[in-house]
PDB file of C-alpha atoms in Angstrom:
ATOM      1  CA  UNK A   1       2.326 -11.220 -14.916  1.00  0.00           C
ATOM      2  CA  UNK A   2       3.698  -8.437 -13.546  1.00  0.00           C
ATOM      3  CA  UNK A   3       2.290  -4.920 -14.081  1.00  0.00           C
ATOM      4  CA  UNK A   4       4.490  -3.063 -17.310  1.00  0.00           C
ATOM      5  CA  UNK A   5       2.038   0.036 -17.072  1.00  0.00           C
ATOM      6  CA  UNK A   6       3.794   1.765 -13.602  1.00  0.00           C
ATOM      7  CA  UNK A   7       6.674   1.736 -11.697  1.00  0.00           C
ATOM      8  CA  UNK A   8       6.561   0.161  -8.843  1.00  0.00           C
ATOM      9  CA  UNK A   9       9.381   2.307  -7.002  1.00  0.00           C
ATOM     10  CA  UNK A  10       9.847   5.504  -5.583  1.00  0.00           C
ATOM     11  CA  UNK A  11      12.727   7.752  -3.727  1.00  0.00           C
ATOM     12  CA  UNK A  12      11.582   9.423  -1.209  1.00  0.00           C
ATOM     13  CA  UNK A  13      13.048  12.828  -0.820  1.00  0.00           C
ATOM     14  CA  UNK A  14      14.969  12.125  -3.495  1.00  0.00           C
ATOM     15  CA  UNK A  15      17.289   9.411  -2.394  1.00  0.00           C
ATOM     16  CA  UNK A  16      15.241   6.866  -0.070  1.00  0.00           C
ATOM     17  CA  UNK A  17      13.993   4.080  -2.809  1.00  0.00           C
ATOM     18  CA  UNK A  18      10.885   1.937  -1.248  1.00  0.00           C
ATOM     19  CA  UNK A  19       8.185   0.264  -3.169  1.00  0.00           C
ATOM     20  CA  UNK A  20       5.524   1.613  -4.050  1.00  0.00           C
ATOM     21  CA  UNK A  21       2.904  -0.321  -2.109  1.00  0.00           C
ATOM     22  CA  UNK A  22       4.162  -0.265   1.780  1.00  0.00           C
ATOM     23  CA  UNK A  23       2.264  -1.024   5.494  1.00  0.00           C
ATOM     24  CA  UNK A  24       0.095   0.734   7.711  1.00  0.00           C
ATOM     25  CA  UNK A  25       0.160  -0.564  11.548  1.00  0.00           C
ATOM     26  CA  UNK A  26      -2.494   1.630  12.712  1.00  0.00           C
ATOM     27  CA  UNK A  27      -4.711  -1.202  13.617  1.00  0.00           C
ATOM     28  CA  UNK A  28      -2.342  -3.420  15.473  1.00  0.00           C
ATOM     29  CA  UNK A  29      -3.294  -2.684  18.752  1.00  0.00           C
ATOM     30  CA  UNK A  30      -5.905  -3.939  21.530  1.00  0.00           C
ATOM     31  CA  UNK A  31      -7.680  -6.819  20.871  1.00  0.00           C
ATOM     32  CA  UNK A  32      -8.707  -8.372  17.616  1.00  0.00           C
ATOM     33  CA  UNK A  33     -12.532  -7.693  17.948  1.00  0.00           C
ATOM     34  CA  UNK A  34     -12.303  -3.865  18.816  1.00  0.00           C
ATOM     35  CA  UNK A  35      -9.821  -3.122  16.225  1.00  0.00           C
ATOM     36  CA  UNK A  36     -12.213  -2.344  13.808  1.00  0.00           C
ATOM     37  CA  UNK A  37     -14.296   0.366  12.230  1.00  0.00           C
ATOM     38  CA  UNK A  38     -13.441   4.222  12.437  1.00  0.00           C
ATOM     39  CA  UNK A  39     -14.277   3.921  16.481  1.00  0.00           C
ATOM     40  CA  UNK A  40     -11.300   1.825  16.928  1.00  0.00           C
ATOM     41  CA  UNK A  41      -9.194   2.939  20.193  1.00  0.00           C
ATOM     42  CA  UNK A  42      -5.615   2.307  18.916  1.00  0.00           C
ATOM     43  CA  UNK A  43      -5.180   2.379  21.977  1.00  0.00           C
ATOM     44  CA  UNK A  44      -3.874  -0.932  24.158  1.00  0.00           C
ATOM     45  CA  UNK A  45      -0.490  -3.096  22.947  1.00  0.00           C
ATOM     46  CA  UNK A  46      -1.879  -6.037  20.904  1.00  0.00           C
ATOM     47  CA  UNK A  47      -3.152  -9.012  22.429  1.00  0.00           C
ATOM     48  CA  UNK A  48      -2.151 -11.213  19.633  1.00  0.00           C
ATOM     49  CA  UNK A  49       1.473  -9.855  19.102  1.00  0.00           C
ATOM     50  CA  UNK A  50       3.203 -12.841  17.753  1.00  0.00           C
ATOM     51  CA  UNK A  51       0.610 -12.983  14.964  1.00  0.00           C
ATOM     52  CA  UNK A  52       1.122  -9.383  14.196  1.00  0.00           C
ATOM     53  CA  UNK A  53       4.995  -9.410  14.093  1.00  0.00           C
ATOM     54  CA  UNK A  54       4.705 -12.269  12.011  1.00  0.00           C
ATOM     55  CA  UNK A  55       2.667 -10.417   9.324  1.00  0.00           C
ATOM     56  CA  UNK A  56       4.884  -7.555   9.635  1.00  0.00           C
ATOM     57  CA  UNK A  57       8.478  -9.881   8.713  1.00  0.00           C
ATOM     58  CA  UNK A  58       6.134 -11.816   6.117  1.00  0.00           C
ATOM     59  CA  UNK A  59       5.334  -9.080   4.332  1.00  0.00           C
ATOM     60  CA  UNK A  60       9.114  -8.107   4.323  1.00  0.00           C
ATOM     61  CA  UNK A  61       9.988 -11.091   3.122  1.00  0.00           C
ATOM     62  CA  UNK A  62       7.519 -10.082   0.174  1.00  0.00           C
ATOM     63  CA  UNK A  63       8.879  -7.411  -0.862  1.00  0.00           C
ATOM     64  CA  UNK A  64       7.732  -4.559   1.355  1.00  0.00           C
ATOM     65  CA  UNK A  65      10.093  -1.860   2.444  1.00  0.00           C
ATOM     66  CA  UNK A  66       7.974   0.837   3.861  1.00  0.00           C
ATOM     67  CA  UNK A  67       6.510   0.520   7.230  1.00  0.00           C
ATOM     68  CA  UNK A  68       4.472   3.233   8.736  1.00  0.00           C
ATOM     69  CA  UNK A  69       3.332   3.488  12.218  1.00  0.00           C
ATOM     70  CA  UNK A  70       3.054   6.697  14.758  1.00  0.00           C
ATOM     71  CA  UNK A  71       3.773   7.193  18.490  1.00  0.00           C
ATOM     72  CA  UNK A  72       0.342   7.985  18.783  1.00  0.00           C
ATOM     73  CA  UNK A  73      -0.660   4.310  18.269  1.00  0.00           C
ATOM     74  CA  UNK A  74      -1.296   2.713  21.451  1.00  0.00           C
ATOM     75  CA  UNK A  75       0.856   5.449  22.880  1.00  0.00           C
ATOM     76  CA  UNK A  76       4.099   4.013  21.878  1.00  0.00           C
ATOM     77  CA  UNK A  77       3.451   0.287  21.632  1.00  0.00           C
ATOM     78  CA  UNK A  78       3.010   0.522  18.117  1.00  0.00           C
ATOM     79  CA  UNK A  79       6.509   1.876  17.540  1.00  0.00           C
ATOM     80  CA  UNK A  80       7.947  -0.956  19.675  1.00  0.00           C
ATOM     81  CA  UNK A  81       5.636  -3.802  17.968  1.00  0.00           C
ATOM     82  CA  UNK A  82       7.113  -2.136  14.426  1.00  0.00           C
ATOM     83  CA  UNK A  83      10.817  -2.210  16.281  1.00  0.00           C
ATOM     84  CA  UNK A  84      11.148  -5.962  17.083  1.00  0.00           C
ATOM     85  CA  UNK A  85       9.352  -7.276  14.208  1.00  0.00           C
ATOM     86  CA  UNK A  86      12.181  -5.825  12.272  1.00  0.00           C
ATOM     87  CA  UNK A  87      15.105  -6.273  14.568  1.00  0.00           C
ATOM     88  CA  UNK A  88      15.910  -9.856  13.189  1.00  0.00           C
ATOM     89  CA  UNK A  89      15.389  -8.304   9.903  1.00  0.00           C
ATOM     90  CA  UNK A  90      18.772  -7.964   7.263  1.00  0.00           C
ATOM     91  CA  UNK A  91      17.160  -6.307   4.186  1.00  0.00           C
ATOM     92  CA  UNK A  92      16.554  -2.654   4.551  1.00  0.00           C
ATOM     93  CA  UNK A  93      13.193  -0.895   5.494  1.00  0.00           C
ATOM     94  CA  UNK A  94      12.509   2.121   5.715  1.00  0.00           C
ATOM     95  CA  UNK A  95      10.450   3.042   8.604  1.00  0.00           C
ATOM     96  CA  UNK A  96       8.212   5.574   8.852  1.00  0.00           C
ATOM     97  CA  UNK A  97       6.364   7.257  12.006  1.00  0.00           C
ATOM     98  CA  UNK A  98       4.795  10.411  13.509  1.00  0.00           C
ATOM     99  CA  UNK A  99       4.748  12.935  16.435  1.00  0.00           C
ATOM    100  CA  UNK A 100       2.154  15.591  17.137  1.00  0.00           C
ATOM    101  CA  UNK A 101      -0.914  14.369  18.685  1.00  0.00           C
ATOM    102  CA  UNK A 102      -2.049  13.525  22.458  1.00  0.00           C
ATOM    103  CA  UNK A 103      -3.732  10.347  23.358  1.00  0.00           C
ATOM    104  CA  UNK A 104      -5.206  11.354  26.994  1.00  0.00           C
ATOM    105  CA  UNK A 105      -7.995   9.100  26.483  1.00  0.00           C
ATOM    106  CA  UNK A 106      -9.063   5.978  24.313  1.00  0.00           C
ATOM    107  CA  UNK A 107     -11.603   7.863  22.243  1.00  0.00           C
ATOM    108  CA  UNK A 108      -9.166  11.128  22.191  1.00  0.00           C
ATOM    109  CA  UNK A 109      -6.453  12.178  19.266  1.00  0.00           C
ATOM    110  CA  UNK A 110      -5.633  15.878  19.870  1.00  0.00           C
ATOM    111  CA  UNK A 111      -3.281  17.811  17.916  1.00  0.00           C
ATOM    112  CA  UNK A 112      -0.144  19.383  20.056  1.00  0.00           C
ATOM    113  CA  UNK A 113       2.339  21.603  18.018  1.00  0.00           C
ATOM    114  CA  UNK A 114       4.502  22.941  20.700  1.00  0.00           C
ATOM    115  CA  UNK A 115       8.014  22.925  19.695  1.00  0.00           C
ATOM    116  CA  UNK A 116       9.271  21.200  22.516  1.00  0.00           C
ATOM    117  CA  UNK A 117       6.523  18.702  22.873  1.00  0.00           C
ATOM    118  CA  UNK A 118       7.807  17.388  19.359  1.00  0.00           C
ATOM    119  CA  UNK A 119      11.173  17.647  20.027  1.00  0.00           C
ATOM    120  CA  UNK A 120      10.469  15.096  23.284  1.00  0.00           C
ATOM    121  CA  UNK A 121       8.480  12.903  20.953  1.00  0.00           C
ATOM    122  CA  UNK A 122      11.233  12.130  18.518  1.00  0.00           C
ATOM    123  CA  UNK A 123      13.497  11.487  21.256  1.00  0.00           C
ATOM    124  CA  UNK A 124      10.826   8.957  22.460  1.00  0.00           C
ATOM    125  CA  UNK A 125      10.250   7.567  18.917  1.00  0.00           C
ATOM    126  CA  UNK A 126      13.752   6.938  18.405  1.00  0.00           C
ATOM    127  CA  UNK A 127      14.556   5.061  21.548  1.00  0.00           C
ATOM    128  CA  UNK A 128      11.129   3.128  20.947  1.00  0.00           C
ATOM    129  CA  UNK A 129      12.009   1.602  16.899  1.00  0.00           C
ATOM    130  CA  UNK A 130      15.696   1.378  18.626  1.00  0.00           C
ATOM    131  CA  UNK A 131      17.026   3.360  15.597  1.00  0.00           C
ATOM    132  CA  UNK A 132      19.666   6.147  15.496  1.00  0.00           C
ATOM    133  CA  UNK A 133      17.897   7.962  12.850  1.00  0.00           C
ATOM    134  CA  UNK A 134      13.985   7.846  11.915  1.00  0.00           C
ATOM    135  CA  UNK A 135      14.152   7.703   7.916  1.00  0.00           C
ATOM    136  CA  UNK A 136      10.573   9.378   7.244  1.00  0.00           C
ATOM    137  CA  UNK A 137       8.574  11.635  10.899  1.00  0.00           C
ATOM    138  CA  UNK A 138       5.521  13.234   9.924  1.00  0.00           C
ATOM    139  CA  UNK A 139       3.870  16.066  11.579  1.00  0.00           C
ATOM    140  CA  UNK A 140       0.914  13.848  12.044  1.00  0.00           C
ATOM    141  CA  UNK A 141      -1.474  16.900  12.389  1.00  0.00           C
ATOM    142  CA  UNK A 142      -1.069  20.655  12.111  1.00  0.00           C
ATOM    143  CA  UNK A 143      -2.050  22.015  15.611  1.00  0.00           C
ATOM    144  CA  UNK A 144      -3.503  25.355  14.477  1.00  0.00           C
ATOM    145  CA  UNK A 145      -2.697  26.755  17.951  1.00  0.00           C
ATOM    146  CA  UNK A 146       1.341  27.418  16.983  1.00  0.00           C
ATOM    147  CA  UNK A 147       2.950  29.046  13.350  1.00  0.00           C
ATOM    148  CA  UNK A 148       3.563  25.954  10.877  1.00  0.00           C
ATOM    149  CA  UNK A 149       6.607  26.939  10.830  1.00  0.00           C
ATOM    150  CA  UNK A 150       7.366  26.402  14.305  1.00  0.00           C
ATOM    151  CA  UNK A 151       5.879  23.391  13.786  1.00  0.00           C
ATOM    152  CA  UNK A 152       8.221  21.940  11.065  1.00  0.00           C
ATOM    153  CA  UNK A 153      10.746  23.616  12.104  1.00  0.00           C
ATOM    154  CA  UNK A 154      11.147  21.701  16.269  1.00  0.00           C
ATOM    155  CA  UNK A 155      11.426  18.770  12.980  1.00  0.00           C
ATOM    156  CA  UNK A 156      13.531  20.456  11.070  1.00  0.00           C
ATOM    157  CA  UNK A 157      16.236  20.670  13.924  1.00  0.00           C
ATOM    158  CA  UNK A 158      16.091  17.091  14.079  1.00  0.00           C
ATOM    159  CA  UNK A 159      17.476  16.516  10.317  1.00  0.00           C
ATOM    160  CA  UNK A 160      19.830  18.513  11.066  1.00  0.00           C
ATOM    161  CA  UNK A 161      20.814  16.966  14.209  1.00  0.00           C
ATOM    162  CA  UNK A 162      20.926  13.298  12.337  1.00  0.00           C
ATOM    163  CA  UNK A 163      17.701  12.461  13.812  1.00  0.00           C
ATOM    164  CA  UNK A 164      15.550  12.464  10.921  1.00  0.00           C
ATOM    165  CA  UNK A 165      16.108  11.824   7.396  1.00  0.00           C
ATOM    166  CA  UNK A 166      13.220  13.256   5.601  1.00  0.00           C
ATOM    167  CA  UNK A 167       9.890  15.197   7.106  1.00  0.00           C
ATOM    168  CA  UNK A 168       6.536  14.625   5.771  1.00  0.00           C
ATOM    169  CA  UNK A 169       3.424  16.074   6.646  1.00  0.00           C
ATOM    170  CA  UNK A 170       0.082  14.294   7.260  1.00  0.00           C
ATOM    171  CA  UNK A 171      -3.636  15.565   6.575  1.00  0.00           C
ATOM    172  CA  UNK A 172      -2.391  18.369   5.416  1.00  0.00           C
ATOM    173  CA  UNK A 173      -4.046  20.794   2.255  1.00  0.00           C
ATOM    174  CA  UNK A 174      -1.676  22.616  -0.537  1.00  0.00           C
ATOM    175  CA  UNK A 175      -1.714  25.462   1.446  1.00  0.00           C
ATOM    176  CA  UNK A 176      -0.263  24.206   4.383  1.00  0.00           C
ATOM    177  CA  UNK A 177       1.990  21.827   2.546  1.00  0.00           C
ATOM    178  CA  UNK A 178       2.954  25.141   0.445  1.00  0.00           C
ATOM    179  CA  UNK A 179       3.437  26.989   4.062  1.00  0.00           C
ATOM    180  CA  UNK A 180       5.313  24.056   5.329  1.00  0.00           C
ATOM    181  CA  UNK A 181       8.025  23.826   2.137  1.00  0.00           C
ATOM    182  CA  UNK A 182       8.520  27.407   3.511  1.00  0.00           C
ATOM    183  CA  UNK A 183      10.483  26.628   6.728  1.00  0.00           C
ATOM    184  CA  UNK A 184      11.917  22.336   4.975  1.00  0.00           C
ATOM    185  CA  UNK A 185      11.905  20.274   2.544  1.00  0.00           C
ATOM    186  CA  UNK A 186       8.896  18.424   2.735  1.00  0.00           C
ATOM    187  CA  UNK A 187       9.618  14.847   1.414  1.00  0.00           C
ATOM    188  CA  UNK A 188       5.886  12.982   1.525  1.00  0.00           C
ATOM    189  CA  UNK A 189       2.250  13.713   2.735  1.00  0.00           C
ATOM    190  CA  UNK A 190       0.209  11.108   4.208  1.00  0.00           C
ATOM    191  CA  UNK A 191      -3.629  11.949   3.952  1.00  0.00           C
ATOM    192  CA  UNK A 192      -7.013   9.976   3.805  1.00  0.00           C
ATOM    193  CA  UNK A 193      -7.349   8.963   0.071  1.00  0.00           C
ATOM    194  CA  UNK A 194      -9.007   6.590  -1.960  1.00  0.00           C
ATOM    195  CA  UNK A 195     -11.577   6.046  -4.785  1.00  0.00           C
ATOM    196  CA  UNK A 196     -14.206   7.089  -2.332  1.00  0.00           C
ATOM    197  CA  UNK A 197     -12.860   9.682  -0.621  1.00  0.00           C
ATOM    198  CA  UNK A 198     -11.400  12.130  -3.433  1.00  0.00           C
ATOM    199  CA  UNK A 199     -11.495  15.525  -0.953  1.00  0.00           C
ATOM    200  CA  UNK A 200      -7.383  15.559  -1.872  1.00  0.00           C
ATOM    201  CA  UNK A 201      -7.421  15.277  -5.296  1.00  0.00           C
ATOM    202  CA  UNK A 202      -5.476  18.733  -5.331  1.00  0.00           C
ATOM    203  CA  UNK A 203      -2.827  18.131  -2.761  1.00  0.00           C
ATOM    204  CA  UNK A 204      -2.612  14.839  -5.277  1.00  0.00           C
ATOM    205  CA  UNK A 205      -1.612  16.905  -8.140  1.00  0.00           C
ATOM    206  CA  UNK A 206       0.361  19.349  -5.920  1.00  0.00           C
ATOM    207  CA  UNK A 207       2.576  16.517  -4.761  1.00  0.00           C
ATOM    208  CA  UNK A 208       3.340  15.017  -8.291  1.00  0.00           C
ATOM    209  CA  UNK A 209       4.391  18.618  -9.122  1.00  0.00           C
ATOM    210  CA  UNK A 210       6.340  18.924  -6.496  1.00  0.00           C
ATOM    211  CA  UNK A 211       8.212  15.635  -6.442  1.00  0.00           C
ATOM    212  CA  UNK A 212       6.848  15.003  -3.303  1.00  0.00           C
ATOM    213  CA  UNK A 213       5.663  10.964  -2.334  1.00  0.00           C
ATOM    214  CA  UNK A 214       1.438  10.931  -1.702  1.00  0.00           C
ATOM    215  CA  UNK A 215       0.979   8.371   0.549  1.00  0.00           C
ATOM    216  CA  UNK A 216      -2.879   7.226   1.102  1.00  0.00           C
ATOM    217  CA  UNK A 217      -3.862   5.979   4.315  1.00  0.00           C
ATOM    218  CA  UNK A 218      -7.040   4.252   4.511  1.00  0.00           C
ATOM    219  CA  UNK A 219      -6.408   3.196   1.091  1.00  0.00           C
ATOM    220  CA  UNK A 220      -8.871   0.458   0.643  1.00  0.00           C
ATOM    221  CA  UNK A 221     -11.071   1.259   3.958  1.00  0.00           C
ATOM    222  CA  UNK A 222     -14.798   1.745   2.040  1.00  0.00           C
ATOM    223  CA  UNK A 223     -17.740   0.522   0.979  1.00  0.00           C
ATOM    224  CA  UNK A 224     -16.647  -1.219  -2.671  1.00  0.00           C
ATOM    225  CA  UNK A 225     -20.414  -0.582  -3.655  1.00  0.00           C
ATOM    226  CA  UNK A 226     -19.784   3.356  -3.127  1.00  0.00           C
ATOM    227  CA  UNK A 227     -18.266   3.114  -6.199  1.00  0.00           C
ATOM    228  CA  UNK A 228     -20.301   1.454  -8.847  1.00  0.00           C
ATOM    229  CA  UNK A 229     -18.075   0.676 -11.699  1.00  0.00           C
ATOM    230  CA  UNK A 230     -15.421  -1.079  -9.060  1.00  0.00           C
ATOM    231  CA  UNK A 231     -17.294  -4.565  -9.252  1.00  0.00           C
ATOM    232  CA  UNK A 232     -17.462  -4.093 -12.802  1.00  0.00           C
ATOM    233  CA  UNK A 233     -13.766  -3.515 -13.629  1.00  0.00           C
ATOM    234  CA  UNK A 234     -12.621  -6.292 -10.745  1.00  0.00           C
ATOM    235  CA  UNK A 235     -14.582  -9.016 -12.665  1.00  0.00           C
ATOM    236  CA  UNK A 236     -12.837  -8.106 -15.969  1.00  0.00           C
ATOM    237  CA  UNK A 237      -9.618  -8.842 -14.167  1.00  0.00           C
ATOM    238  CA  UNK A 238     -10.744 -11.650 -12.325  1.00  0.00           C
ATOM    239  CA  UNK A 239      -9.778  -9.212  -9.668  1.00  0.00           C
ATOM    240  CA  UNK A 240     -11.473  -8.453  -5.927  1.00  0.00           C
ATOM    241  CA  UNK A 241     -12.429  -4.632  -5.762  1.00  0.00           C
ATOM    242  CA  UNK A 242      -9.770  -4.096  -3.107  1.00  0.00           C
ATOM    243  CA  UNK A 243      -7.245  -4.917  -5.603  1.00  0.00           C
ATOM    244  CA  UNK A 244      -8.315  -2.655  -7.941  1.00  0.00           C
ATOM    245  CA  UNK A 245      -9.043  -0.044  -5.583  1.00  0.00           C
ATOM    246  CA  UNK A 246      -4.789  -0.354  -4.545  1.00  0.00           C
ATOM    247  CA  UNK A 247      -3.992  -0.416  -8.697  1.00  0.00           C
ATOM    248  CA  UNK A 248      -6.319   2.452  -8.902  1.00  0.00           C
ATOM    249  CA  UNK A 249      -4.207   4.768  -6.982  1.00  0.00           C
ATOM    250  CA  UNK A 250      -0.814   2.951  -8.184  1.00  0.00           C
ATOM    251  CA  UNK A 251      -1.764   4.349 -11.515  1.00  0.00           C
ATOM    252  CA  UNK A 252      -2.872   7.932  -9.912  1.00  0.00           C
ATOM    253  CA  UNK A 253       0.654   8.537 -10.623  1.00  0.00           C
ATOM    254  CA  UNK A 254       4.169   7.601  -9.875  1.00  0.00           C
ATOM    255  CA  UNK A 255       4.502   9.337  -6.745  1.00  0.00           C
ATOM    256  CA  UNK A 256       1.738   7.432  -4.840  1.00  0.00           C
ATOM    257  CA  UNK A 257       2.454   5.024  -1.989  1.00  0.00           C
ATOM    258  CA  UNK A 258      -0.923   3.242  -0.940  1.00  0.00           C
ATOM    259  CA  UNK A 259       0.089   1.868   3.129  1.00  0.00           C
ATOM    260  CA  UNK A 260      -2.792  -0.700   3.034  1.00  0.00           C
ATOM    261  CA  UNK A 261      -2.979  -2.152   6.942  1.00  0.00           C
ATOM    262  CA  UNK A 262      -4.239  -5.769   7.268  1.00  0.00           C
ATOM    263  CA  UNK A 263      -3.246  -7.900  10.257  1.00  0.00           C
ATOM    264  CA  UNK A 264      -3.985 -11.071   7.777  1.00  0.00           C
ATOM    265  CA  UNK A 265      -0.959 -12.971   5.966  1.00  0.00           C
ATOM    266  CA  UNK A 266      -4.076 -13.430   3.773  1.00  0.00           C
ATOM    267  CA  UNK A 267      -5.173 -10.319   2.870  1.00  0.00           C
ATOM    268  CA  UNK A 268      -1.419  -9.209   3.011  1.00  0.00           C
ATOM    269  CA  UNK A 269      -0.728 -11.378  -0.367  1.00  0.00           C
ATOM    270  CA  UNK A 270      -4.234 -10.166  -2.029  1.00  0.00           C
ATOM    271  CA  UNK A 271      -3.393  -6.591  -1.281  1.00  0.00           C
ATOM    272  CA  UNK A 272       0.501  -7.367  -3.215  1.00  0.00           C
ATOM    273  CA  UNK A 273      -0.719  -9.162  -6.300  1.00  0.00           C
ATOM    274  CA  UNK A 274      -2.502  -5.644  -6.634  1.00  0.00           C
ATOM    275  CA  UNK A 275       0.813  -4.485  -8.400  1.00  0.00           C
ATOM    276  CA  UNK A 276       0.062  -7.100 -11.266  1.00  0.00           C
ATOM    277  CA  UNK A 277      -3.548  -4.958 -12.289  1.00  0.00           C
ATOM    278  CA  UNK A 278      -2.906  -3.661 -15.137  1.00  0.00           C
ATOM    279  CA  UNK A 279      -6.235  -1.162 -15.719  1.00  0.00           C
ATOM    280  CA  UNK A 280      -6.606   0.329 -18.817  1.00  0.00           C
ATOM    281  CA  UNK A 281      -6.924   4.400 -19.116  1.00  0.00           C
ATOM    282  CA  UNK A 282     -10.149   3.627 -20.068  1.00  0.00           C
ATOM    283  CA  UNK A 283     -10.359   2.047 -16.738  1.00  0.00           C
ATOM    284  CA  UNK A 284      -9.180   4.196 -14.744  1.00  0.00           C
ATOM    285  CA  UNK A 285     -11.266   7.013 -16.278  1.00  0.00           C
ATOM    286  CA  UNK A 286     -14.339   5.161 -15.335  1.00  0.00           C
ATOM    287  CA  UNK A 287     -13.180   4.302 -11.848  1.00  0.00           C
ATOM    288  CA  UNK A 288     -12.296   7.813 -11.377  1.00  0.00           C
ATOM    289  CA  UNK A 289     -15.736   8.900 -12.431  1.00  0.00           C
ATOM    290  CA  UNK A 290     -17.541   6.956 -11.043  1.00  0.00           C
ATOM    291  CA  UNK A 291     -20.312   8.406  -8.546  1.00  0.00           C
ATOM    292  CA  UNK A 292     -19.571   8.622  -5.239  1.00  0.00           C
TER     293      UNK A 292
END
């Protein structure tokens, strides 16, 4: 049954509709084993690539039409894995990726706001998804070392330019995304957020005020026994805890875009049916108060 108590779409920026549970492609790099666990590199091209650009057109083919992925990600190779899974691909997706962090080592992701640095790294990104225009580029980290609104603004140039449709902003607090709105339109933030990890609980509420898309990375990437009441709740819908976690934040409100990553055609379908959770406000009270 599907779920009557959200909407499951979105326009980004105002006038870029995707549904409102997309992919993250963080972890399809190196090999399977050391892709795991927040001491993953990220850092090699995949050693199993077929398998991955098969998930990646399968969950097309379901419905998805958000993909998110970052230059940052196995310096590049992400992009291009995200590029020809979708070149065969007719129905649209918006694609989603990010500039503004170094990779000079495996274990290394440093923050680099220089104008002209970013400026480079869209050129880069665009020849790497093979697309004339990136729909959604993130600042993927504020670099503290330059003005924000040099920052957004190397990005800025780029919408204007046709480059870029829409800028977002990633790990980001209200008072840099209030900074950033100074210099563009900011059209979606992308920070760590889930029923575990509630640190952004304002920048939440700022976005829905704002009109702006919250997209949660890491969605679903905790311990489902940090929060009590979750096992509780995914029994009564004959549910698993991940899928509630996902309908959890699809009922945080109508601007939020979980980007659940799984490099399994398996967990790809469990993390979909999500959508047809239908939690109670009673529910979602408890899940939300749960302790942590």
């Amino acid at each position: 049954m599907t779920n009557t108590n959200i909407d499951t779409n979105l326009l980004v920026g105002g006038d870029l509709p995707v549904r409102r549970l997309g992919l993250g492609t963080m972890r399809y790099a190196d090999h399977l084993t050391a892709r795991h666990g927040a001491a993953a590199p990220v850092w090699e091209a995949p050693t199993d690539r077929d398998a991955l650009l098969g998930v990646i057109r399968t969950a097309v083919e379901r419905g998805v039409d958000l993909v998110d992925t970052a230059d940052a990600y196995a310096l590049g190779a992400g992009e291009e894995l995200v590029a020809e899974a979708l070149a065969p691909v007719d129905a649209p997706v918006v694609v989603a990726t990010k500039v503004g962090v170094l990779r000079p080592s495996p274990d290394a992701w440093v923050p680099l706001g220089h104008p002209d640095y970013l400026r480079q790294q869209i050129e880069l990104s665009l020849r790497r998804l093979r697309r004339e225009t990136i729909d959604l580029l993130y600042l993927h980290r504020v670099d503290e070392l330059y003005p924000i609104a040099e920052q957004v603004g190397a990005l800025s140039d780029a919408v204007r330019q046709g480059k870029v449709r829409h800028l977002g902003l990633s790990e980001v607090s209200t008072a840099q995304l209030d900074a950033a709105r100074e210099t563009a339109p900011i059209a979606a933030v992308q920070n760590l957020y889930n029923l575990a990890a509630r640190e952004h609980d304002p920048v939440v509420e700022r976005t829905r005020e704002l009109g702006i898309a919250f997209v949660p990375f890491f969605p679903i990437n905790f311990d489902p026994a940090s929060v009590p009441a979750l096992a509780d709740v995914a029994r009564a819908h004959g549910a698993t805890p991940q899928q509630v976690a996902l309908a959890w934040l699809l009922h945080r409100g109508p601007h939020v875009v979980p980007i659940p990553g799984t490099t399994s055609v398996a967990h790809l379908a469990e993390n979909l049916a999500a959508q047809d959770v239908a939690l109670s406000e009673a529910e979602q009270r408890r899940l939300a108060s749960s302790p942590r």
